[in-house]
Amino acid sequence: MSVLDLARPEIRAMQPYSSARMEASGGKILLNANESAWAPSGEAGKGCNRYPDPQPAALVNALAELYGVHNDQLLVGRGSDEAIDLLVRAFCRAGEDAIVIQPPTFGMYAVCARIQNAGVIEVPLAADFMLDVDAVLAAVTSAVKLVFVCTPNNPTGQPIPRDEIVRLAEALRGRALLIVDEAYLEFSDAESVSSLIDSYDHLAVLRTLSKAWALAGARIGCLLANAEVIALLRRIMPPYPLPLPCVAAALEGLSAQGRADAYAHIRVVRAERARMAAALATPPGVRAVLPSQANFLAVRFDDAGAVYQRLLAEGIVVRDVRRYPNLGDALRITIGTPEENDRVLAILKSLAMDGRVLADGSAYGSVSGKHS
Ligand SMILES: *Cc1c(COP(=O)(O)O)cnc(C)c1O
């Protein structure tokens, strides 16, 4: 059996769009794509009178080397969000098939499924936010085509042990694709499971330049998977997904200097994460800091709403995650620069000393000039 037997048959059968760039390459005078013969005004648009390479070789080479896969096992898209969407559209028949997710988790898996009118089967994480492999497997009916796991998980921060991912992959062979979202892997102690792609043709891994690589604005993300899966998704991907300036930004980000910067910032985030977790363990009003291997901390408060409002009043925006199951008292705080983190800690300490906001839920006053 091929993993493509799990895909929508009409997608496998369809004739993909054939773009001008795909039909002919080389040549010096390009009169085949109805582009402008003139460069646009301004430095920022340099080269943009031409459609971009659908999968620029230099970027594919750099990313394949970074992630340790072959070039044909990698698809570059507009953030890993695009890969999630392509997977759901290629594998889930509307009104018939389904995905499995483990809330509380990243919202885009369910959103993409709903847009496609695929079912969303929720298998909640255990109370300690660990993955319940047996419960996930019990939920995999013949309608399920994709099982998403997120490690470290957003918004809780815990990683899934590698042997549990292997156990899932073993059990899902021939039944469903296992999609492992490693958006925050760079901040963790864990090793990528992309080395398992050669052993499991139904395993796919999501990576992104949006977090550790400081390129959220460039929208560059990857799917690492079996070459047949990559080729299938390319059939339904828009013809020119990657804007030229974004590709240039990504290539600079992945240069020797870019790598040195990224690794330096990852070290700072990891150190600051430990410092913040320790400092947040003490103020009254904090119930718990969830252990995190990502670039954020989920923190439980006696009155998360009041803390959120007070931070906002001081110009600091954190993520209110109280709508997620099991996180009804939590905020997700991204690790910033040491100075930004100091500011958060100072406000939380002043709230605790104040005693007032955390006790009665009012959220007024400021750290610098307290007024009653
Ligand atoms: C941020 C994030 C992404 C990344 O999305 P991009 O589209 O690559 O920016 C993917 N998965 C999770 C869990 C995330 O938190």
XYZ file of C-alpha atoms and ligand atoms in Angstrom:
387
model
C 0.000 0.000 0.000
C 1.178 3.515 -0.798
C 0.611 6.398 1.572
C -1.073 8.120 -1.373
C -3.937 5.612 -1.089
C -5.004 7.713 1.896
C -5.247 10.856 -0.259
C -8.347 12.134 -2.021
C -8.583 10.165 -5.298
C -9.736 13.221 -7.264
C -6.587 15.101 -6.206
C -4.402 12.229 -7.358
C -6.261 12.132 -10.673
C -6.462 15.826 -11.471
C -4.301 17.630 -13.971
C -2.419 20.356 -12.059
C -2.044 23.896 -13.349
C 1.008 24.234 -15.496
C 2.644 27.610 -15.076
C 4.792 29.406 -17.619
C 7.807 29.023 -15.349
C 7.290 25.288 -15.094
C 6.845 24.749 -18.814
C 10.041 26.509 -19.868
C 13.170 27.572 -18.091
C 16.383 29.063 -19.341
C 16.424 31.620 -22.139
C 17.318 35.271 -21.878
C 14.305 37.044 -23.290
C 11.242 36.029 -21.330
C 8.060 36.618 -23.274
C 6.074 33.651 -21.978
C 4.394 34.812 -18.773
C 2.871 38.200 -19.592
C 5.120 39.887 -17.056
C 6.297 43.458 -17.321
C 9.596 43.859 -19.120
C 10.506 46.698 -16.737
C 11.681 46.598 -13.142
C 9.272 48.133 -10.633
C 10.092 51.449 -8.987
C 12.076 51.247 -5.809
C 14.751 49.014 -4.337
C 12.343 46.799 -2.359
C 10.739 45.393 -5.497
C 13.965 44.568 -7.318
C 13.446 41.504 -9.514
C 9.721 41.456 -8.810
C 8.635 42.152 -12.373
C 9.202 38.393 -12.864
C 7.196 35.614 -11.261
C 9.323 33.878 -8.639
C 10.660 30.353 -8.776
C 7.901 28.105 -7.325
C 10.414 26.295 -5.072
C 13.685 28.268 -5.260
C 16.590 25.830 -5.444
C 18.886 27.850 -3.170
C 16.254 28.009 -0.444
C 15.252 24.351 -0.808
C 18.948 23.362 -0.593
C 19.536 25.473 2.513
C 16.415 24.200 4.296
C 16.999 20.562 3.349
C 20.501 20.815 4.748
C 19.253 22.560 7.900
C 16.607 19.913 8.551
C 18.608 16.915 7.359
C 16.305 15.676 4.592
C 16.595 15.180 0.825
C 15.416 18.040 -1.388
C 12.454 16.039 -2.653
C 11.313 15.428 0.939
C 10.728 19.120 1.549
C 8.027 21.602 0.559
C 8.477 25.313 1.255
C 5.307 27.288 1.755
C 3.853 30.454 3.205
C 4.458 29.498 6.795
C 3.761 26.036 8.083
C 0.128 27.184 8.120
C 0.036 26.663 4.369
C 1.318 23.099 4.717
C -1.414 22.340 7.272
C -4.023 23.627 4.846
C -2.584 21.679 1.887
C -2.475 18.447 3.897
C -6.103 18.768 4.953
C -7.235 19.583 1.430
C -5.257 16.763 -0.175
C -6.229 14.038 2.287
C -9.682 14.873 3.675
C -12.817 14.538 1.554
C -15.336 17.203 2.547
C -18.140 15.860 4.692
C -16.533 12.421 4.984
C -13.021 12.401 6.413
C -11.614 13.728 9.668
C -8.520 14.796 11.563
C -7.527 14.063 15.171
C -6.162 16.789 17.451
C -5.330 16.986 21.165
C -6.638 20.128 22.826
C -5.451 22.411 24.231
C -3.338 22.863 21.105
C -2.591 25.127 18.146
C -5.816 26.358 16.555
C -4.983 26.125 12.849
C -5.411 22.341 12.546
C -9.107 22.575 13.407
C -9.618 25.786 11.425
C -8.196 24.244 8.238
C -10.321 21.120 8.776
C -13.486 23.171 9.228
C -12.800 25.181 6.084
C -12.534 21.883 4.226
C -15.634 20.552 6.024
C -13.622 17.700 7.470
C -14.454 16.347 10.906
C -12.389 17.326 13.937
C -12.019 14.575 16.536
C -10.694 15.913 19.818
C -8.699 13.692 22.155
C -7.794 15.993 25.046
C -4.300 15.899 26.487
C -4.156 14.338 29.951
C -4.425 16.600 33.025
C -0.634 17.059 33.054
C -0.811 17.914 29.318
C 0.887 14.688 28.310
C -0.183 12.889 25.151
C -2.405 9.860 25.712
C -1.271 7.612 22.857
C -3.823 4.884 23.538
C -6.695 7.375 23.609
C -5.508 8.868 20.312
C -5.313 5.436 18.694
C -8.752 4.521 20.007
C -10.142 7.618 18.230
C -8.686 6.726 14.825
C -11.623 5.457 12.799
C -11.446 4.718 9.067
C -12.594 8.313 8.435
C -9.464 9.733 10.070
C -6.806 10.690 7.538
C -4.549 12.985 9.573
C -3.398 12.880 13.194
C -1.747 16.103 14.370
C 0.611 16.253 17.329
C 2.420 19.384 18.431
C 5.775 19.122 20.216
C 6.568 21.190 22.203
C 2.875 21.895 22.364
C 1.404 25.371 21.921
C 0.046 26.828 24.257
C 1.311 24.569 27.062
C 5.009 24.146 26.199
C 5.594 20.469 26.920
C 7.318 18.180 24.419
C 6.080 14.716 23.475
C 8.687 12.013 24.136
C 10.151 10.576 20.942
C 9.253 6.984 21.820
C 5.568 7.972 22.022
C 5.746 9.501 18.561
C 7.347 6.294 17.320
C 4.573 4.260 18.959
C 1.960 6.426 17.224
C 3.754 6.144 13.892
C 3.956 2.361 14.186
C 0.263 2.042 14.950
C -0.896 4.494 12.261
C 0.954 2.872 9.366
C -1.495 2.302 6.519
C -4.264 4.046 8.453
C -3.513 7.772 8.657
C -0.766 10.353 8.245
C 0.962 11.439 11.439
C 1.819 15.156 11.331
C 4.346 16.268 13.945
C 4.409 20.047 14.367
C 7.877 21.077 15.542
C 7.378 24.858 15.367
C 9.190 25.308 18.696
C 11.682 22.453 18.486
C 14.720 24.776 18.357
C 13.998 25.938 21.903
C 13.771 22.405 23.312
C 16.213 19.689 24.291
C 14.528 17.281 21.884
C 15.810 16.060 18.552
C 13.625 16.364 15.444
C 11.723 13.267 14.354
C 12.464 14.154 10.710
C 15.143 11.433 10.765
C 12.252 8.938 10.915
C 10.748 10.024 7.582
C 12.748 7.399 5.700
C 11.266 4.694 7.944
C 7.656 5.904 7.929
C 6.178 7.065 4.627
C 3.118 8.351 6.519
C 5.106 10.633 8.842
C 5.260 14.363 8.087
C 7.008 17.083 10.077
C 6.203 20.801 10.154
C 9.024 23.304 10.642
C 8.972 27.069 10.421
C 11.260 30.076 10.239
C 8.628 32.109 12.121
C 9.814 31.520 15.670
C 13.490 30.698 16.347
C 14.579 32.194 13.026
C 12.942 35.564 13.643
C 11.182 35.557 10.256
C 7.477 35.480 11.118
C 6.936 38.397 8.724
C 8.501 36.551 5.790
C 6.011 33.645 6.084
C 8.357 30.769 5.324
C 7.554 27.306 6.651
C 8.224 23.747 5.585
C 6.718 20.349 5.399
C 9.187 17.468 5.597
C 7.715 14.202 4.353
C 7.932 11.305 1.974
C 8.698 12.517 -1.576
C 5.365 11.209 -2.895
C 3.444 13.260 -0.324
C 5.461 16.363 -1.208
C 4.807 15.839 -4.916
C 1.087 15.413 -4.275
C 0.852 18.672 -2.313
C 2.727 20.529 -5.009
C -0.088 19.613 -7.388
C -2.579 21.660 -5.397
C -0.296 24.456 -4.240
C -0.756 27.801 -5.972
C 1.784 28.191 -8.781
C 4.003 30.922 -7.269
C 3.618 30.679 -3.508
C 6.827 32.346 -2.350
C 7.284 36.104 -2.840
C 10.796 37.007 -3.972
C 11.589 39.427 -1.091
C 10.565 36.732 1.414
C 12.876 34.202 -0.209
C 15.721 36.720 -0.053
C 15.015 37.379 3.635
C 14.988 33.652 4.365
C 18.289 33.076 2.544
C 19.936 35.845 4.552
C 18.436 34.441 7.722
C 19.953 31.041 6.932
C 23.419 32.416 6.058
C 26.340 31.788 8.412
C 25.710 35.124 10.121
C 21.975 34.465 10.281
C 22.546 31.084 11.887
C 24.947 32.536 14.435
C 22.355 35.187 15.350
C 19.538 32.656 15.596
C 21.521 30.276 17.783
C 22.599 33.147 20.036
C 18.993 34.266 20.463
C 17.833 30.706 21.152
C 20.408 30.522 23.985
C 19.072 33.790 25.417
C 15.485 32.543 25.211
C 16.365 29.305 26.985
C 18.205 31.126 29.778
C 15.446 33.719 30.144
C 12.806 30.987 30.162
C 14.515 29.377 33.151
C 14.940 32.735 34.890
C 11.301 33.721 34.309
C 9.984 30.336 35.409
C 11.951 30.568 38.657
C 10.959 34.183 39.301
C 7.289 33.512 38.549
C 7.176 30.606 40.952
C 7.249 32.955 43.957
C 4.828 35.925 43.655
C 1.522 35.387 45.435
C -1.263 35.271 42.908
C 0.653 32.865 40.657
C -0.754 29.366 40.932
C 1.641 27.531 38.654
C 4.115 27.929 35.835
C 3.769 25.070 33.369
C 7.096 23.448 32.449
C 8.002 24.712 28.981
C 10.452 23.726 26.271
C 9.236 26.477 23.946
C 9.770 30.253 23.785
C 6.813 30.990 26.045
C 5.486 30.125 29.468
C 1.893 29.252 30.283
C 1.225 30.654 33.748
C -1.780 30.029 35.976
C -3.010 32.966 38.091
C -5.590 33.408 40.849
C -7.084 36.103 38.625
C -5.674 35.810 35.111
C -8.139 38.355 33.735
C -6.955 41.064 36.130
C -3.306 40.283 35.407
C -3.979 40.448 31.686
C -5.655 43.862 32.015
C -2.934 45.235 34.253
C -0.164 44.148 31.890
C -2.110 45.676 29.025
C -2.484 48.946 30.933
C 1.325 48.953 31.159
C 1.593 48.400 27.404
C 2.416 44.689 27.593
C 0.309 42.307 25.544
C 0.310 38.627 26.473
C -1.956 35.879 25.162
C -5.123 35.168 27.072
C -5.517 31.382 26.743
C -8.379 30.993 29.229
C -10.712 29.753 26.497
C -8.639 26.577 26.066
C -9.681 23.462 27.975
C -7.781 23.003 31.245
C -6.283 26.490 30.971
C -9.182 28.519 32.387
C -6.807 30.445 34.674
C -3.808 30.830 32.368
C -1.981 33.403 30.290
C 0.694 32.578 27.740
C 3.686 34.873 28.013
C 6.239 34.892 25.190
C 9.861 35.207 26.293
C 11.101 38.634 25.204
C 14.403 40.433 25.645
C 15.816 40.372 29.192
C 14.635 43.975 29.626
C 11.117 43.141 28.454
C 11.008 40.156 30.781
C 12.203 42.312 33.696
C 9.326 44.637 33.016
C 6.806 41.774 33.168
C 8.314 40.530 36.431
C 8.282 44.016 37.965
C 4.598 44.449 37.172
C 3.685 41.028 38.509
C 5.658 41.682 41.702
C 4.006 45.061 42.180
C 0.625 43.390 41.692
C 1.499 40.870 44.347
C 2.711 43.542 46.792
C -0.321 45.569 46.000
C -2.305 42.525 47.034
C -5.298 44.327 45.735
C -5.561 43.454 42.071
C -4.920 39.792 42.637
C -7.309 39.628 45.574
C -10.329 41.524 44.319
C -9.809 41.448 40.599
C -9.636 45.186 39.987
C -7.054 46.054 37.423
C -6.185 49.682 37.844
C -3.131 51.635 38.846
C 0.356 51.557 37.434
C 3.668 50.190 38.581
C 5.503 53.470 38.572
C 2.918 55.629 40.273
C 0.513 53.584 42.328
C -2.754 55.311 43.062
C -5.639 53.911 44.963
C 3.556 29.575 15.314
C 3.150 28.179 15.022
C 3.243 27.670 13.739
C 3.883 28.465 12.667
O 3.121 28.953 11.753
P 3.764 29.692 10.494
O 2.643 29.636 9.551
O 4.947 28.891 10.044
O 4.135 31.057 10.934
C 2.946 26.347 13.503
N 2.559 25.557 14.504
C 2.477 26.012 15.763
C 2.113 25.086 16.843
C 2.743 27.331 16.053
O 2.627 27.779 17.299
